[in-house]
């Protein structure tokens, strides 16, 4: 049936049906915000429909699947039910590929809040793709926010806008003359600079900077085995009685800042629902991270490996990683840069804002067994980014 009384979306999401975006959408709908419009790329439509159905059903609503830039197809559910609408588009295009839908009061003109999570999360991404998605894509989202006159933007950045900053990096730092490990870091830095400039011009926004996000601390679930999982793969292809890992110069003092997905989602869900967090930047990191040797030891114990770390010059370690990848062991050479990463991340304002909420970072050792178990049980999970 057609229903001209169905409420149009009030919230717009990018980055759905990605790993973080899917979990955060459920939290936003569950607390009563919405209806939500999810910007999706055509190649992910089937996955997006499946996940949206599951999420809407889980929070007590009824699925309303929409064609891009068309009036919503609705069912008999009242307009107050939690609803997710899918709009095909692309942040790399002007107007997000949505055209006149942004001006139509029956479609997206009523959007008051935007969650921007879409990005290329890939340490080996080339410069052109990183610029197109992470930088220009964010600029297009900012343009759309201004066109819609939104009450608030929630922008998901990364702690690694720090680049190779030598010292303690907090939410107060951004433009420090730093160099970058890769195009991913550099592009996310440029994107956050663009967001900060619009904020200075009056755009109401909050920035969230997760550290290295891994699977769920309760279930181990992830949809991408990258980052620290490269080390896990290396350990798992070796005998349990003796495994070998690289140790580059400087690794003993280097912190590897890892947080589970549920912490990131819980923190954003908590902070985004409070008006006093407007205008703030929050680093969602572990305030007491493990050093690289301690991280390797914890991962080795969980994987049942007796691991020996071999001192290896960084250039040689990267060459060995390339050879391993060519031989079928997916070890990304770009991850080696984080074994001597000089930056230490701290999050005093996030800890203060989340104090008393029950949202905190669990110690890596408390959930690493679940990460390993999930990776072992789901070997088909790849490391390709959703772009």
Tab-separated table of N, CA and C in Angstrom, residues 194-281:
chain	number	residue	atom	x	y	z
A	194	UNK	N	39.407	19.353	7.119
A	194	UNK	CA	38.250	19.935	6.444
A	194	UNK	C	37.059	20.038	7.386
A	195	UNK	N	36.836	19.003	8.208
A	195	UNK	CA	35.732	19.030	9.166
A	195	UNK	C	35.951	20.135	10.192
A	196	UNK	N	37.179	20.236	10.698
A	196	UNK	CA	37.479	21.268	11.695
A	196	UNK	C	37.266	22.677	11.114
A	197	UNK	N	37.619	22.872	9.865
A	197	UNK	CA	37.437	24.182	9.245
A	197	UNK	C	35.953	24.531	9.138
A	198	UNK	N	35.123	23.547	8.782
A	198	UNK	CA	33.671	23.812	8.720
A	198	UNK	C	33.109	24.062	10.129
A	199	UNK	N	33.637	23.352	11.114
A	199	UNK	CA	33.202	23.594	12.487
A	199	UNK	C	33.529	25.028	12.908
A	200	UNK	N	34.711	25.477	12.527
A	200	UNK	CA	35.106	26.846	12.854
A	200	UNK	C	34.186	27.863	12.190
A	201	UNK	N	33.599	27.478	11.056
A	201	UNK	CA	32.667	28.355	10.343
A	201	UNK	C	31.234	28.208	10.841
A	202	UNK	N	31.022	27.340	11.848
A	202	UNK	CA	29.704	27.244	12.451
A	202	UNK	C	28.985	25.922	12.311
A	203	UNK	N	29.570	24.935	11.605
A	203	UNK	CA	28.891	23.652	11.480
A	203	UNK	C	28.908	22.925	12.823
A	204	UNK	N	27.743	22.550	13.361
A	204	UNK	CA	27.722	21.810	14.629
A	204	UNK	C	28.136	20.355	14.408
A	205	UNK	N	29.191	19.928	15.064
A	205	UNK	CA	29.727	18.583	14.804
A	205	UNK	C	30.469	18.049	16.009
A	206	UNK	N	30.617	16.730	16.032
A	206	UNK	CA	31.456	16.026	16.999
A	206	UNK	C	32.327	15.057	16.226
A	207	UNK	N	33.597	14.954	16.619
A	207	UNK	CA	34.555	14.084	15.943
A	207	UNK	C	34.943	12.950	16.886
A	208	UNK	N	34.968	11.743	16.327
A	208	UNK	CA	35.350	10.548	17.092
A	208	UNK	C	36.565	9.921	16.411
A	209	UNK	N	37.613	9.670	17.171
A	209	UNK	CA	38.835	9.087	16.623
A	209	UNK	C	39.109	7.716	17.252
A	210	UNK	N	38.642	6.645	16.642
A	210	UNK	CA	39.002	5.322	17.165
A	210	UNK	C	40.481	5.025	16.946
A	211	UNK	N	41.025	4.223	17.835
A	211	UNK	CA	42.356	3.640	17.616
A	211	UNK	C	42.182	2.460	16.647
A	212	UNK	N	43.071	1.480	16.679
A	212	UNK	CA	42.970	0.314	15.787
A	212	UNK	C	41.799	-0.547	16.265
A	213	UNK	N	40.749	-0.631	15.463
A	213	UNK	CA	39.550	-1.377	15.851
A	213	UNK	C	39.663	-2.833	15.410
A	214	UNK	N	39.441	-3.730	16.362
A	214	UNK	CA	39.422	-5.173	16.080
A	214	UNK	C	38.013	-5.690	16.336
A	215	UNK	N	37.850	-6.990	16.444
A	215	UNK	CA	36.530	-7.588	16.576
A	215	UNK	C	35.843	-7.288	17.891
A	216	UNK	N	34.653	-7.808	18.012
A	216	UNK	CA	33.832	-7.609	19.198
A	216	UNK	C	34.458	-8.316	20.401
A	217	UNK	N	34.493	-7.640	21.552
A	217	UNK	CA	35.145	-8.225	22.731
A	217	UNK	C	34.355	-9.377	23.322
A	218	UNK	N	33.042	-9.462	23.028
A	218	UNK	CA	32.224	-10.541	23.565
A	218	UNK	C	32.181	-11.754	22.634
A	219	UNK	N	32.112	-11.494	21.339
A	219	UNK	CA	31.946	-12.591	20.373
A	219	UNK	C	33.173	-12.822	19.491
A	220	UNK	N	34.043	-11.837	19.415
A	220	UNK	CA	35.187	-11.915	18.516
A	220	UNK	C	34.848	-11.559	17.083
A	221	UNK	N	33.568	-11.302	16.796
A	221	UNK	CA	33.128	-11.104	15.418
A	221	UNK	C	33.821	-9.912	14.758
A	222	UNK	N	34.214	-10.097	13.508
A	222	UNK	CA	34.731	-9.030	12.671
A	222	UNK	C	34.359	-9.352	11.229
A	223	UNK	N	34.397	-8.351	10.357
A	223	UNK	CA	34.153	-8.650	8.945
A	223	UNK	C	35.371	-8.323	8.089
A	224	UNK	N	36.529	-8.110	8.754
A	224	UNK	CA	37.736	-7.783	8.014
A	224	UNK	C	38.958	-8.173	8.852
A	225	UNK	N	39.732	-9.091	8.356
A	225	UNK	CA	40.919	-9.554	9.073
A	225	UNK	C	42.138	-8.784	8.566
A	226	UNK	N	42.294	-7.578	9.107
A	226	UNK	CA	43.421	-6.751	8.699
A	226	UNK	C	44.147	-6.253	9.942
A	227	UNK	N	45.073	-5.331	9.780
A	227	UNK	CA	45.775	-4.771	10.929
A	227	UNK	C	46.445	-5.844	11.765
A	228	UNK	N	46.123	-5.917	13.076
A	228	UNK	CA	46.761	-6.904	13.957
A	228	UNK	C	46.516	-8.355	13.536
A	229	UNK	N	45.470	-8.590	12.758
A	229	UNK	CA	45.191	-9.951	12.299
A	229	UNK	C	46.279	-10.463	11.345
A	230	UNK	N	47.042	-9.551	10.751
A	230	UNK	CA	48.177	-9.975	9.934
A	230	UNK	C	49.176	-10.768	10.760
A	231	UNK	N	49.427	-10.297	11.974
A	231	UNK	CA	50.337	-11.012	12.871
A	231	UNK	C	49.740	-12.355	13.267
A	232	UNK	N	48.446	-12.385	13.522
A	232	UNK	CA	47.795	-13.649	13.879
A	232	UNK	C	47.932	-14.663	12.743
A	233	UNK	N	47.714	-14.234	11.509
A	233	UNK	CA	47.862	-15.149	10.372
A	233	UNK	C	49.269	-15.715	10.315
A	234	UNK	N	50.243	-14.847	10.536
A	234	UNK	CA	51.637	-15.305	10.505
A	234	UNK	C	51.890	-16.369	11.566
A	235	UNK	N	51.323	-16.170	12.744
A	235	UNK	CA	51.516	-17.149	13.817
A	235	UNK	C	50.810	-18.468	13.512
A	236	UNK	N	49.601	-18.387	12.957
A	236	UNK	CA	48.797	-19.592	12.767
A	236	UNK	C	49.321	-20.517	11.675
A	237	UNK	N	50.109	-20.001	10.743
A	237	UNK	CA	50.660	-20.874	9.699
A	237	UNK	C	51.939	-21.555	10.148
A	238	UNK	N	52.384	-21.263	11.367
A	238	UNK	CA	53.608	-21.852	11.875
A	238	UNK	C	53.296	-22.910	12.942
A	239	UNK	N	54.241	-23.791	13.201
A	239	UNK	CA	54.019	-24.836	14.211
A	239	UNK	C	53.817	-24.249	15.603
A	240	UNK	N	52.978	-24.915	16.399
A	240	UNK	CA	52.703	-24.435	17.734
A	240	UNK	C	53.917	-24.450	18.639
A	241	UNK	N	54.817	-25.394	18.401
A	241	UNK	CA	55.966	-25.526	19.302
A	241	UNK	C	56.978	-24.408	19.128
A	242	UNK	N	56.986	-23.764	17.952
A	242	UNK	CA	57.924	-22.666	17.740
A	242	UNK	C	57.480	-21.824	16.552
A	243	UNK	N	57.106	-20.589	16.827
A	243	UNK	CA	56.730	-19.634	15.782
A	243	UNK	C	57.685	-18.455	15.853
A	244	UNK	N	57.844	-17.794	14.723
A	244	UNK	CA	58.774	-16.675	14.631
A	244	UNK	C	58.016	-15.419	14.214
A	245	UNK	N	58.324	-14.304	14.862
A	245	UNK	CA	57.731	-13.013	14.497
A	245	UNK	C	58.848	-11.979	14.386
A	246	UNK	N	58.584	-10.916	13.616
A	246	UNK	CA	59.567	-9.848	13.456
A	246	UNK	C	59.615	-8.965	14.704
A	247	UNK	N	60.782	-8.429	14.977
A	247	UNK	CA	60.933	-7.388	15.996
A	247	UNK	C	61.844	-6.319	15.417
A	248	UNK	N	61.242	-5.206	15.004
A	248	UNK	CA	62.040	-4.149	14.392
A	248	UNK	C	62.616	-3.253	15.483
A	249	UNK	N	63.696	-2.533	15.195
A	249	UNK	CA	64.262	-1.617	16.197
A	249	UNK	C	63.226	-0.612	16.684
A	250	UNK	N	63.153	-0.436	17.985
A	250	UNK	CA	62.190	0.485	18.578
A	250	UNK	C	60.894	-0.162	19.019
A	251	UNK	N	60.686	-1.435	18.680
A	251	UNK	CA	59.422	-2.093	19.013
A	251	UNK	C	59.200	-2.219	20.514
A	252	UNK	N	60.267	-2.376	21.280
A	252	UNK	CA	60.117	-2.584	22.721
A	252	UNK	C	59.428	-1.410	23.412
A	253	UNK	N	59.611	-0.199	22.876
A	253	UNK	CA	59.007	0.985	23.491
A	253	UNK	C	57.722	1.424	22.787
A	254	UNK	N	57.369	0.748	21.710
A	254	UNK	CA	56.213	1.169	20.914
A	254	UNK	C	54.913	0.612	21.482
A	255	UNK	N	53.896	1.473	21.607
A	255	UNK	CA	52.579	1.040	22.050
A	255	UNK	C	51.716	0.697	20.844
A	256	UNK	N	50.978	-0.396	20.932
A	256	UNK	CA	50.043	-0.784	19.885
A	256	UNK	C	48.636	-0.588	20.442
A	257	UNK	N	47.981	0.473	20.013
A	257	UNK	CA	46.722	0.870	20.639
A	257	UNK	C	45.540	0.230	19.923
A	258	UNK	N	44.937	-0.758	20.563
A	258	UNK	CA	43.874	-1.571	19.982
A	258	UNK	C	42.621	-1.463	20.851
A	259	UNK	N	41.472	-1.325	20.193
A	259	UNK	CA	40.194	-1.291	20.908
A	259	UNK	C	39.199	-2.199	20.188
A	260	UNK	N	38.282	-2.838	20.909
A	260	UNK	CA	37.284	-3.702	20.258
A	260	UNK	C	36.140	-2.901	19.667
A	261	UNK	N	35.484	-3.482	18.668
A	261	UNK	CA	34.396	-2.790	17.980
A	261	UNK	C	33.303	-2.343	18.941
A	262	UNK	N	32.898	-3.191	19.877
A	262	UNK	CA	31.780	-2.837	20.748
A	262	UNK	C	32.089	-1.614	21.597
A	263	UNK	N	33.365	-1.430	22.002
A	263	UNK	CA	33.710	-0.223	22.743
A	263	UNK	C	33.525	1.011	21.865
A	264	UNK	N	34.009	0.952	20.627
A	264	UNK	CA	33.897	2.090	19.722
A	264	UNK	C	32.425	2.456	19.507
A	265	UNK	N	31.607	1.442	19.229
A	265	UNK	CA	30.182	1.684	18.977
A	265	UNK	C	29.487	2.194	20.240
A	266	UNK	N	29.772	1.568	21.379
A	266	UNK	CA	29.137	2.008	22.629
A	266	UNK	C	29.514	3.450	22.954
A	267	UNK	N	30.789	3.785	22.738
A	267	UNK	CA	31.251	5.140	23.048
A	267	UNK	C	30.586	6.170	22.136
A	268	UNK	N	30.540	5.895	20.820
A	268	UNK	CA	29.905	6.839	19.899
A	268	UNK	C	28.414	6.957	20.205
A	269	UNK	N	27.762	5.830	20.474
A	269	UNK	CA	26.337	5.863	20.790
A	269	UNK	C	26.075	6.698	22.040
A	270	UNK	N	26.910	6.559	23.034
A	270	UNK	CA	26.744	7.320	24.277
A	270	UNK	C	27.018	8.808	24.053
A	271	UNK	N	28.128	9.123	23.430
A	271	UNK	CA	28.536	10.522	23.275
A	271	UNK	C	27.654	11.272	22.280
A	272	UNK	N	27.206	10.575	21.245
A	272	UNK	CA	26.413	11.244	20.209
A	272	UNK	C	25.018	11.606	20.684
A	273	UNK	N	24.570	10.979	21.745
A	273	UNK	CA	23.233	11.252	22.256
A	273	UNK	C	23.178	12.375	23.273
A	274	UNK	N	24.323	13.040	23.493
A	274	UNK	CA	24.371	14.086	24.526
A	274	UNK	C	24.698	15.442	23.913
A	275	UNK	N	23.905	16.457	24.201
A	275	UNK	CA	24.132	17.771	23.582
A	275	UNK	C	25.439	18.426	23.995
A	276	UNK	N	25.929	18.130	25.205
A	276	UNK	CA	27.130	18.809	25.687
A	276	UNK	C	28.410	18.340	24.994
A	277	UNK	N	28.304	17.258	24.188
A	277	UNK	CA	29.493	16.782	23.473
A	277	UNK	C	29.661	17.478	22.121
A	278	UNK	N	28.739	18.334	21.767
A	278	UNK	CA	28.828	19.104	20.520
A	278	UNK	C	30.120	19.926	20.509
A	279	UNK	N	30.801	19.902	19.370
A	279	UNK	CA	32.016	20.694	19.209
A	279	UNK	C	33.269	20.036	19.738
A	280	UNK	N	33.134	18.840	20.305
A	280	UNK	CA	34.277	18.144	20.900
A	280	UNK	C	34.885	17.127	19.940
A	281	UNK	N	36.133	16.772	20.228
A	281	UNK	CA	36.810	15.659	19.562
A	281	UNK	C	37.188	14.643	20.633
